Short mmCIF file of C-alpha atoms and ligand atoms in Angstrom, two decimals:
data_model
loop_
_atom_site.label_atom_id
_atom_site.label_comp_id
_atom_site.label_asym_id
_atom_site.label_seq_id
_atom_site.Cartn_x
_atom_site.Cartn_y
_atom_site.Cartn_z
CA UNK A 1 -15.68 2.11 23.60
CA UNK A 2 -16.09 5.00 26.75
CA UNK A 3 -12.76 7.20 26.35
CA UNK A 4 -11.36 9.74 29.11
CA UNK A 5 -8.72 12.33 28.01
CA UNK A 6 -8.66 15.94 29.48
CA UNK A 7 -9.81 18.94 27.93
CA UNK A 8 -6.32 19.50 27.35
CA UNK A 9 -5.28 16.70 25.56
CA UNK A 10 -8.85 16.84 22.97
CA UNK A 11 -7.68 20.45 22.13
CA UNK A 12 -4.72 18.91 19.55
CA UNK A 13 -6.72 17.17 16.71
CA UNK A 14 -4.83 14.34 16.35
CA UNK A 15 -6.16 13.59 19.71
CA UNK A 16 -9.62 14.51 19.06
CA UNK A 17 -10.09 12.10 15.89
CA UNK A 18 -8.65 9.22 17.67
CA UNK A 19 -10.66 9.62 20.35
CA UNK A 20 -13.97 9.65 18.02
CA UNK A 21 -12.70 6.89 16.23
CA UNK A 22 -12.68 4.98 19.64
CA UNK A 23 -15.43 5.95 20.65
CA UNK A 24 -17.06 4.31 17.11
CA UNK A 25 -15.56 1.09 18.85
CA UNK A 26 -18.60 -1.76 20.59
CA UNK A 27 -16.19 -3.82 21.57
CA UNK A 28 -18.50 -6.49 19.40
CA UNK A 29 -14.68 -8.86 18.56
CA UNK A 30 -16.16 -9.02 14.80
CA UNK A 31 -13.00 -7.89 13.49
CA UNK A 32 -10.49 -10.47 15.43
CA UNK A 33 -12.60 -13.42 12.86
CA UNK A 34 -10.65 -11.46 9.15
CA UNK A 35 -7.76 -10.33 10.90
CA UNK A 36 -4.34 -12.21 8.91
CA UNK A 37 -2.26 -11.18 12.85
CA UNK A 38 -4.81 -13.07 15.06
CA UNK A 39 -5.76 -16.05 12.71
CA UNK A 40 -1.86 -16.24 12.65
CA UNK A 41 -0.52 -16.01 16.18
CA UNK A 42 -4.19 -16.56 18.38
CA UNK A 43 -3.62 -13.89 20.51
CA UNK A 44 -6.46 -10.72 21.50
CA UNK A 45 -3.69 -8.26 21.44
CA UNK A 46 -2.74 -9.20 17.53
CA UNK A 47 -6.18 -8.27 17.34
CA UNK A 48 -7.78 -4.99 15.91
CA UNK A 49 -9.64 -4.81 19.03
CA UNK A 50 -6.79 -5.80 21.23
CA UNK A 51 -4.22 -2.92 19.40
CA UNK A 52 -7.65 -0.69 19.69
CA UNK A 53 -6.71 -1.17 23.79
CA UNK A 54 -3.77 -0.69 23.68
CA UNK A 55 -3.49 2.56 21.47
CA UNK A 56 -6.62 3.56 23.48
CA UNK A 57 -3.79 3.62 26.79
CA UNK A 58 -1.29 5.31 25.10
CA UNK A 59 -3.10 7.89 24.21
CA UNK A 60 -5.49 8.19 27.35
CA UNK A 61 -2.35 8.14 29.24
CA UNK A 62 0.01 11.10 27.77
CA UNK A 63 3.40 8.51 28.34
CA UNK A 64 5.77 7.30 26.09
CA UNK A 65 4.74 4.10 24.01
CA UNK A 66 5.54 0.57 25.90
CA UNK A 67 7.95 -1.52 24.68
CA UNK A 68 4.38 -4.12 24.44
CA UNK A 69 2.38 -1.41 22.73
CA UNK A 70 5.61 -1.17 20.10
CA UNK A 71 5.04 -5.18 19.61
CA UNK A 72 1.43 -5.67 18.54
CA UNK A 73 0.91 -1.98 16.64
CA UNK A 74 4.67 -2.98 14.85
CA UNK A 75 2.70 -6.80 14.18
CA UNK A 76 0.35 -4.76 12.46
CA UNK A 77 0.18 -4.92 8.70
CA UNK A 78 -2.64 -1.86 7.97
CA UNK A 79 -4.08 -3.86 5.71
CA UNK A 80 -7.57 -3.00 6.62
CA UNK A 81 -9.39 -5.88 6.61
CA UNK A 82 -10.54 -4.74 10.01
CA UNK A 83 -12.15 -1.83 8.81
CA UNK A 84 -14.11 -3.82 6.19
CA UNK A 85 -15.78 -6.56 8.56
CA UNK A 86 -16.66 -3.58 11.21
CA UNK A 87 -20.05 -2.91 11.87
CA UNK A 88 -19.80 0.09 13.22
CA UNK A 89 -17.39 1.80 10.98
CA UNK A 90 -14.49 2.29 12.89
CA UNK A 91 -12.10 4.04 11.41
CA UNK A 92 -9.10 1.99 12.32
CA UNK A 93 -6.39 2.98 9.29
CA UNK A 94 -6.82 6.81 11.31
CA UNK A 95 -6.63 5.26 14.27
CA UNK A 96 -3.30 3.50 14.28
CA UNK A 97 -1.27 6.22 11.76
CA UNK A 98 -1.76 8.43 14.83
CA UNK A 99 -0.31 5.04 16.63
CA UNK A 100 2.40 4.57 14.62
CA UNK A 101 3.20 8.27 15.16
CA UNK A 102 3.23 8.98 18.79
CA UNK A 103 5.27 5.68 18.89
CA UNK A 104 7.86 6.90 16.65
CA UNK A 105 7.72 10.17 19.06
CA UNK A 106 8.01 8.69 22.31
CA UNK A 107 9.91 4.75 21.90
CA UNK A 108 13.84 4.97 21.33
CA UNK A 109 13.95 1.61 19.46
CA UNK A 110 17.01 -0.42 19.78
CA UNK A 111 19.82 0.40 17.45
CA UNK A 112 19.43 -2.08 14.93
CA UNK A 113 15.99 -0.89 14.42
CA UNK A 114 16.00 2.47 14.11
CA UNK A 115 19.11 1.79 11.58
CA UNK A 116 16.87 -0.33 9.01
CA UNK A 117 13.58 2.12 9.48
CA UNK A 118 16.30 5.27 8.87
CA UNK A 119 17.84 2.88 5.47
CA UNK A 120 14.22 2.06 4.30
CA UNK A 121 13.20 5.90 4.83
CA UNK A 122 15.74 7.21 3.33
CA UNK A 123 16.54 5.00 0.00
CA UNK A 124 12.34 3.68 -0.36
CA UNK A 125 10.58 6.87 -1.47
CA UNK A 126 14.07 7.78 -3.77
CA UNK A 127 14.23 5.79 -7.78
CA UNK A 128 17.55 6.56 -8.12
CA UNK A 129 18.95 5.47 -4.33
CA UNK A 130 16.48 2.58 -4.61
CA UNK A 131 18.16 1.44 -8.33
CA UNK A 132 21.19 1.46 -6.58
CA UNK A 133 20.62 -0.57 -3.50
CA UNK A 134 19.23 -2.99 -5.27
CA UNK A 135 22.26 -3.52 -7.80
CA UNK A 136 24.01 -3.71 -4.39
CA UNK A 137 21.95 -5.72 -2.71
CA UNK A 138 22.67 -7.82 -5.98
CA UNK A 139 25.83 -8.30 -5.68
CA UNK A 140 26.08 -9.10 -1.21
CA UNK A 141 23.01 -12.23 -2.29
CA UNK A 142 25.31 -14.57 -3.40
CA UNK A 143 26.67 -14.17 -0.02
CA UNK A 144 23.17 -13.85 2.26
CA UNK A 145 23.72 -17.18 3.63
CA UNK A 146 26.88 -15.97 5.89
CA UNK A 147 25.33 -13.27 7.43
CA UNK A 148 25.36 -12.73 11.25
CA UNK A 149 22.19 -14.68 13.14
CA UNK A 150 20.28 -12.44 14.68
CA UNK A 151 17.10 -9.98 14.22
CA UNK A 152 19.74 -8.04 11.92
CA UNK A 153 20.78 -10.83 10.21
CA UNK A 154 17.13 -12.08 9.22
CA UNK A 155 15.47 -8.41 8.43
CA UNK A 156 18.20 -8.36 5.43
CA UNK A 157 18.20 -11.60 4.65
CA UNK A 158 14.35 -10.91 4.38
CA UNK A 159 15.77 -8.12 2.05
CA UNK A 160 17.98 -9.76 -0.26
CA UNK A 161 15.60 -12.63 -1.11
CA UNK A 162 12.57 -9.58 -2.18
CA UNK A 163 15.27 -8.29 -4.24
CA UNK A 164 14.58 -8.72 -7.61
CA UNK A 165 16.62 -11.67 -9.84
CA UNK A 166 16.86 -8.76 -12.68
CA UNK A 167 16.87 -5.19 -11.83
CA UNK A 168 14.73 -3.60 -14.82
CA UNK A 169 15.70 -0.71 -16.91
CA UNK A 170 14.42 2.29 -16.39
CA UNK A 171 12.01 2.79 -19.06
CA UNK A 172 11.49 4.75 -22.46
CA UNK A 173 8.63 6.13 -21.51
CA UNK A 174 8.92 7.15 -18.01
CA UNK A 175 10.04 10.51 -16.75
CA UNK A 176 8.22 13.91 -16.01
CA UNK A 177 6.27 14.16 -19.71
CA UNK A 178 2.70 14.86 -21.82
CA UNK A 179 2.11 11.42 -23.82
CA UNK A 180 -0.66 13.16 -26.09
CA UNK A 181 -4.04 11.15 -26.45
CA UNK A 182 -4.54 8.58 -29.22
CA UNK A 183 -7.26 10.26 -32.22
CA UNK A 184 -9.42 12.71 -30.37
CA UNK A 185 -8.89 13.87 -26.34
CA UNK A 186 -11.75 12.64 -23.90
CA UNK A 187 -9.87 13.23 -21.09
CA UNK A 188 -6.99 14.65 -19.33
CA UNK A 189 -5.41 12.82 -16.51
CA UNK A 190 -2.27 12.88 -14.20
CA UNK A 191 -0.53 9.91 -13.21
CA UNK A 192 1.01 9.36 -10.64
CA UNK A 193 4.81 7.93 -11.33
CA UNK A 194 5.45 6.97 -8.22
CA UNK A 195 8.82 5.57 -6.23
CA UNK A 196 9.20 1.51 -6.00
CA UNK A 197 7.15 0.73 -8.53
CA UNK A 198 9.16 2.79 -11.64
CA UNK A 199 12.18 0.95 -10.56
CA UNK A 200 11.18 -2.77 -9.47
CA UNK A 201 8.32 -2.84 -12.72
CA UNK A 202 8.28 -0.07 -14.90
CA UNK A 203 6.83 -2.00 -17.21
CA UNK A 204 3.24 -1.51 -15.25
CA UNK A 205 3.20 2.39 -15.46
CA UNK A 206 4.08 1.83 -19.52
CA UNK A 207 1.21 -0.06 -20.12
CA UNK A 208 -0.70 2.16 -18.33
CA UNK A 209 0.50 5.16 -20.76
CA UNK A 210 -0.12 2.33 -23.85
CA UNK A 211 -3.71 1.69 -22.98
CA UNK A 212 -5.02 5.15 -21.55
CA UNK A 213 -3.99 7.20 -24.48
CA UNK A 214 -4.89 4.53 -26.83
CA UNK A 215 -8.42 4.65 -25.36
CA UNK A 216 -8.29 8.83 -25.92
CA UNK A 217 -6.74 10.27 -22.59
CA UNK A 218 -3.80 12.63 -22.64
CA UNK A 219 -1.69 11.45 -19.83
CA UNK A 220 0.52 13.39 -17.69
CA UNK A 221 3.55 12.43 -15.44
CA UNK A 222 3.59 15.79 -13.70
CA UNK A 223 7.57 17.74 -12.15
CA UNK A 224 7.94 17.35 -9.22
CA UNK A 225 5.41 14.64 -8.30
CA UNK A 226 6.99 11.42 -6.78
CA UNK A 227 6.20 9.23 -3.73
CA UNK A 228 2.94 9.09 -2.35
CA UNK A 229 4.13 9.18 1.31
CA UNK A 230 2.50 6.08 2.59
CA UNK A 231 5.51 4.12 2.87
CA UNK A 232 6.65 6.94 6.01
CA UNK A 233 3.70 7.91 7.26
CA UNK A 234 3.18 3.96 7.85
CA UNK A 235 6.48 3.72 9.30
CA UNK A 236 4.87 7.10 11.68
CA UNK A 237 7.50 9.46 9.80
CA UNK A 238 4.79 11.77 10.21
CA UNK A 239 7.10 14.66 8.57
CA UNK A 240 8.15 12.78 5.48
CA UNK A 241 4.83 11.54 4.79
CA UNK A 242 3.22 14.98 4.31
CA UNK A 243 5.86 16.58 2.87
CA UNK A 244 5.90 14.00 -0.18
CA UNK A 245 2.14 14.53 -0.29
CA UNK A 246 3.10 18.06 -0.23
CA UNK A 247 5.10 18.07 -3.41
CA UNK A 248 2.57 15.75 -4.96
CA UNK A 249 -0.39 17.82 -4.22
CA UNK A 250 1.19 21.04 -5.60
CA UNK A 251 2.46 19.49 -8.63
CA UNK A 252 -1.02 18.31 -9.53
CA UNK A 253 -2.55 21.33 -8.79
CA UNK A 254 -0.94 23.93 -10.37
CA UNK A 255 -0.58 22.64 -13.75
CA UNK A 256 -1.85 25.30 -15.29
CA UNK A 257 -4.66 22.78 -17.49
CA UNK A 258 -5.64 21.00 -14.84
CA UNK A 259 -6.52 17.26 -15.08
CA UNK A 260 -9.88 15.50 -14.87
CA UNK A 261 -8.48 12.28 -12.38
CA UNK A 262 -5.22 11.02 -11.05
CA UNK A 263 -4.50 8.01 -12.17
CA UNK A 264 -2.51 5.26 -9.98
CA UNK A 265 -1.55 1.64 -10.70
CA UNK A 266 -0.03 1.29 -7.23
CA UNK A 267 -3.27 0.24 -4.99
CA UNK A 268 -1.07 1.54 -1.57
CA UNK A 269 -0.58 4.60 -3.10
CA UNK A 270 -4.24 5.44 -4.33
CA UNK A 271 -5.51 4.41 -0.34
CA UNK A 272 -2.93 7.36 0.55
CA UNK A 273 -3.84 9.53 -1.80
CA UNK A 274 -7.80 9.20 -1.27
CA UNK A 275 -7.29 10.30 2.52
CA UNK A 276 -4.97 13.12 1.34
CA UNK A 277 -8.11 15.55 2.63
CA UNK A 278 -7.60 14.03 5.91
CA UNK A 279 -4.17 14.18 6.29
CA UNK A 280 -4.04 18.34 5.66
CA UNK A 281 -7.67 18.48 7.37
CA UNK A 282 -6.75 20.90 9.98
CA UNK A 283 -3.95 22.68 7.55
CA UNK A 284 -5.78 25.92 6.70
CA UNK A 285 -2.87 26.06 3.78
CA UNK A 286 -2.96 22.53 1.68
CA UNK A 287 -6.79 21.36 2.90
CA UNK A 288 -8.61 22.67 0.60
CA UNK A 289 -6.16 21.30 -2.40
CA UNK A 290 -5.86 17.85 -0.49
CA UNK A 291 -9.26 17.34 -0.37
CA UNK A 292 -9.55 18.37 -4.42
CA UNK A 293 -6.41 15.91 -4.95
CA UNK A 294 -8.13 13.33 -2.57
CA UNK A 295 -11.43 13.86 -4.95
CA UNK A 296 -9.70 13.28 -8.54
CA UNK A 297 -7.52 10.37 -7.36
CA UNK A 298 -8.96 6.93 -8.91
CA UNK A 299 -7.41 3.06 -9.09
CA UNK A 300 -6.41 2.49 -12.60
CA UNK A 301 -9.45 0.40 -12.83
CA UNK A 302 -11.56 3.19 -12.11
CA UNK A 303 -10.36 4.72 -15.20
CA UNK A 304 -10.68 1.90 -17.32
CA UNK A 305 -14.26 1.05 -16.64
CA UNK A 306 -15.26 4.74 -16.97
CA UNK A 307 -13.66 4.95 -20.13
CA UNK A 308 -15.04 1.26 -21.17
CA UNK A 309 -11.85 -0.84 -22.05
CA UNK A 310 -12.71 -2.44 -24.89
CA UNK A 311 -10.13 -5.48 -25.79
CA UNK A 312 -9.21 -5.97 -28.98
CA UNK A 313 -7.44 -9.53 -29.50
CA UNK A 314 -9.10 -12.55 -29.04
CA UNK A 315 -9.33 -14.30 -25.71
CA UNK A 316 -5.57 -15.91 -24.85
CA UNK A 317 -7.05 -19.01 -22.96
CA UNK A 318 -5.98 -18.28 -19.34
CA UNK A 319 -7.01 -18.57 -15.76
CA UNK A 320 -6.24 -15.76 -13.89
CA UNK A 321 -6.23 -15.97 -9.91
CA UNK A 322 -7.31 -12.37 -9.24
CA UNK A 323 -5.35 -11.19 -5.69
CA UNK A 324 -6.98 -8.40 -4.65
CA UNK A 325 -4.94 -6.31 -2.58
CA UNK A 326 -5.77 -5.11 0.95
CA UNK A 327 -5.28 -1.46 -0.34
CA UNK A 328 -7.45 -1.82 -3.18
CA UNK A 329 -10.39 -4.32 -1.28
CA UNK A 330 -10.36 -3.43 1.87
CA UNK A 331 -8.88 0.66 1.61
CA UNK A 332 -10.54 1.68 -0.94
CA UNK A 333 -13.44 -0.36 -1.06
CA UNK A 334 -12.56 -1.74 -5.26
CA UNK A 335 -13.26 -5.15 -5.82
CA UNK A 336 -15.60 -5.65 -9.08
CA UNK A 337 -13.81 -3.85 -11.40
CA UNK A 338 -10.50 -5.54 -11.89
CA UNK A 339 -12.21 -8.68 -12.35
CA UNK A 340 -14.81 -7.54 -14.40
CA UNK A 341 -12.12 -6.03 -16.45
CA UNK A 342 -9.94 -8.81 -16.79
CA UNK A 343 -13.28 -11.56 -17.77
CA UNK A 344 -14.42 -8.45 -20.01
CA UNK A 345 -10.70 -9.07 -21.51
CA UNK A 346 -11.28 -12.14 -22.17
CA UNK A 347 -9.41 -13.99 -19.47
CA UNK A 348 -11.23 -16.49 -17.00
CA UNK A 349 -11.17 -15.48 -13.17
CA UNK A 350 -11.05 -17.46 -10.09
CA UNK A 351 -9.95 -16.29 -6.51
CA UNK A 352 -8.72 -18.57 -3.94
CA UNK A 353 -10.28 -18.59 -0.53
CA UNK A 354 -9.32 -16.38 2.07
CA UNK A 355 -8.97 -13.63 -0.41
CA UNK A 356 -9.69 -10.97 2.49
CA UNK A 357 -6.62 -11.93 4.25
CA UNK A 358 -3.59 -9.60 3.13
CA UNK A 359 -0.14 -11.60 1.80
CA UNK A 360 2.22 -10.39 4.18
CA UNK A 361 3.70 -7.42 2.01
CA UNK A 362 1.99 -4.41 3.24
CA UNK A 363 4.10 -1.60 2.54
CA UNK A 364 8.09 -1.65 4.47
CA UNK A 365 5.67 -5.15 6.58
CA UNK A 366 7.69 -7.92 5.14
CA UNK A 367 10.72 -6.26 5.19
CA UNK A 368 10.37 -4.99 9.63
CA UNK A 369 8.07 -8.53 10.33
CA UNK A 370 9.96 -10.97 7.94
CA UNK A 371 8.24 -13.91 9.80
CA UNK A 372 4.88 -13.47 10.13
CA UNK A 373 4.98 -11.88 6.79
CA UNK A 374 6.51 -15.53 5.35
CA UNK A 375 3.87 -17.69 6.54
CA UNK A 376 1.15 -15.16 4.80
CA UNK A 377 2.54 -16.07 1.68
CA UNK A 378 2.74 -19.29 2.15
CA UNK A 379 -0.72 -19.37 3.18
CA UNK A 380 -1.94 -17.16 0.47
CA UNK A 381 0.59 -19.05 -2.16
CA UNK A 382 -1.21 -22.39 -0.93
CA UNK A 383 -4.77 -21.36 -1.61
CA UNK A 384 -3.68 -19.60 -4.56
CA UNK A 385 -1.88 -22.89 -6.19
CA UNK A 386 -5.52 -24.71 -5.52
CA UNK A 387 -7.12 -22.63 -8.06
CA UNK A 388 -4.87 -24.26 -10.93
CA UNK A 389 -4.48 -20.70 -12.58
CA UNK A 390 -2.13 -19.68 -15.55
CA UNK A 391 -0.97 -16.57 -13.66
CA UNK A 392 -2.14 -14.69 -11.27
CA UNK A 393 -2.56 -10.11 -11.32
CA UNK A 394 -2.57 -8.46 -8.78
CA UNK A 395 -2.62 -4.15 -8.46
CA UNK A 396 -0.53 -3.49 -6.38
CA UNK A 397 3.26 -3.80 -6.40
CA UNK A 398 3.53 -4.45 -3.06
CA UNK A 399 1.34 -7.78 -3.68
CA UNK A 400 3.44 -8.37 -7.19
CA UNK A 401 7.08 -8.76 -5.39
CA UNK A 402 5.98 -10.52 -2.86
CA UNK A 403 4.20 -13.69 -4.68
CA UNK A 404 6.64 -12.97 -6.92
CA UNK A 405 9.05 -16.18 -7.70
CA UNK A 406 7.26 -19.45 -6.63
CA UNK A 407 6.88 -20.79 -10.07
CA UNK A 408 3.29 -18.83 -11.13
CA UNK A 409 3.52 -15.54 -13.71
CA UNK A 410 2.52 -12.54 -11.53
CA UNK A 411 1.10 -9.80 -13.66
CA UNK A 412 -0.17 -6.21 -12.86
CA UNK A 413 -3.78 -6.41 -14.10
CA UNK A 414 -2.63 -3.07 -16.30
CA UNK A 415 -0.29 -5.64 -17.67
CA UNK A 416 -2.96 -8.04 -19.03
CA UNK A 417 -5.15 -5.24 -19.99
CA UNK A 418 -2.84 -3.51 -22.14
CA UNK A 419 -1.70 -7.08 -24.14
CA UNK A 420 -5.61 -7.79 -24.81
CA UNK A 421 -6.15 -4.63 -26.46
CA UNK A 422 -3.44 -4.03 -28.78
CA UNK A 423 0.07 -3.76 -26.45
CA UNK A 424 2.69 -6.46 -25.37
CA UNK A 425 2.92 -9.83 -23.84
CA UNK A 426 3.87 -8.61 -20.52
CA UNK A 427 7.57 -10.65 -20.60
CA UNK A 428 6.87 -12.55 -17.21
CA UNK A 429 4.45 -15.30 -19.78
S1 SF4 B 1 -15.32 -4.85 14.37
FE1 SF4 B 1 -15.24 -2.10 14.99
S2 SF4 B 1 -17.24 -2.04 16.41
FE2 SF4 B 1 -16.46 -4.09 17.18
S3 SF4 B 1 -14.59 -4.25 17.98
FE3 SF4 B 1 -13.93 -4.69 15.66
S4 SF4 B 1 -12.91 -2.27 15.90
FE4 SF4 B 1 -14.78 -2.32 17.28
S1 SF4 B 2 -4.96 -3.44 9.49
FE1 SF4 B 2 -5.13 -5.62 9.23
S2 SF4 B 2 -3.50 -6.71 10.58
FE2 SF4 B 2 -4.04 -4.69 11.19
S3 SF4 B 2 -5.40 -4.61 12.88
FE3 SF4 B 2 -6.86 -4.40 10.97
S4 SF4 B 2 -7.39 -6.84 10.28
FE4 SF4 B 2 -5.26 -6.77 11.88
#
């Protein structure tokens, strides 16, 4: 694609990076067929190619974002399905991240959107605040239908519908500490405690800690590490996302003994941590440390494969519909490992039709775009139901929350692997 940036504009490293991305696109349109919003809405401007044109015009013009650009970029899930499909290797993730930052800096949203986004950014990355917010939401849930109609009311109802039936108590294994390997130590890893997952389902990291230590890993939840930064980064709040990333990099790199890997059980976070090197590419102070962290980051399924996971219980006779989180299959290109591990653990693994399409979770998307998110959830669950599974497994807390509540138990892959290797049976089964 031809671009027309001035030399002055290209001195900005973000614009220079986006210029390279834009020039890679040959506007063939292959990506449109696998884009969830184009599949649902059928509007070229809600396809990757349409958004690429809108972003190109936004960046080249140097003018504030228009309502039209914001509407179509906001509808993008950042699912990255288009990156898997694109034959030219267009890095849409970096382009849309840049566009979201420019929108945040130049566009004044209506007051209710500013309020919603500010609340999400102030609550979700902080486990203590999020727990309080969930407990408060439980009190409001019974009167949700009395909320006013209109955009704000429907957003609030969407948020309340995602509040779990029970707010879990904090984990006994949680907090910053070191978990010793059982037997001889084979590897020393940092485990990302994260933010929302720690509140919504602390059992996921508990399962990872039990399983990893049993397999000879020393697992460290580092003091000072927390939210990966993705939640705010994908809302265009660049400075907030970078601050979270910096805190994690410092916590992991400053560890005196060093780590063989940084293990992540929420694939949305893993995709962002693996991108820290790019995010700090123009920062002479942080770039090298950020690159080291990105190089060490591994999804839990990658670590368990490398450590040669072996189950100890007999096959449970259960059929698992494996739901591939977008951040895992498109963001990190991890497709085989989770399914191979589940099969090794004795489960029958099935995959639903349209497994490349997002379930509608996408970070804060199901809170900010509830109508499209609900349509994608329904479509996903309809496809999954046709495989007649006993349960659904996925590797990302957002997907687990989005798909829960439809009668089919939803479990993180690592909880199933831990169960089959001597851990407790997941509570939802
Ligand atoms: S498939 Fe790739 S090259 Fe083709 S239009 Fe989409 S982003 Fe551009
Ligand atoms: S990230 Fe997903 S929703 Fe956004 S343009 Fe690409 S395929 Fe479409």
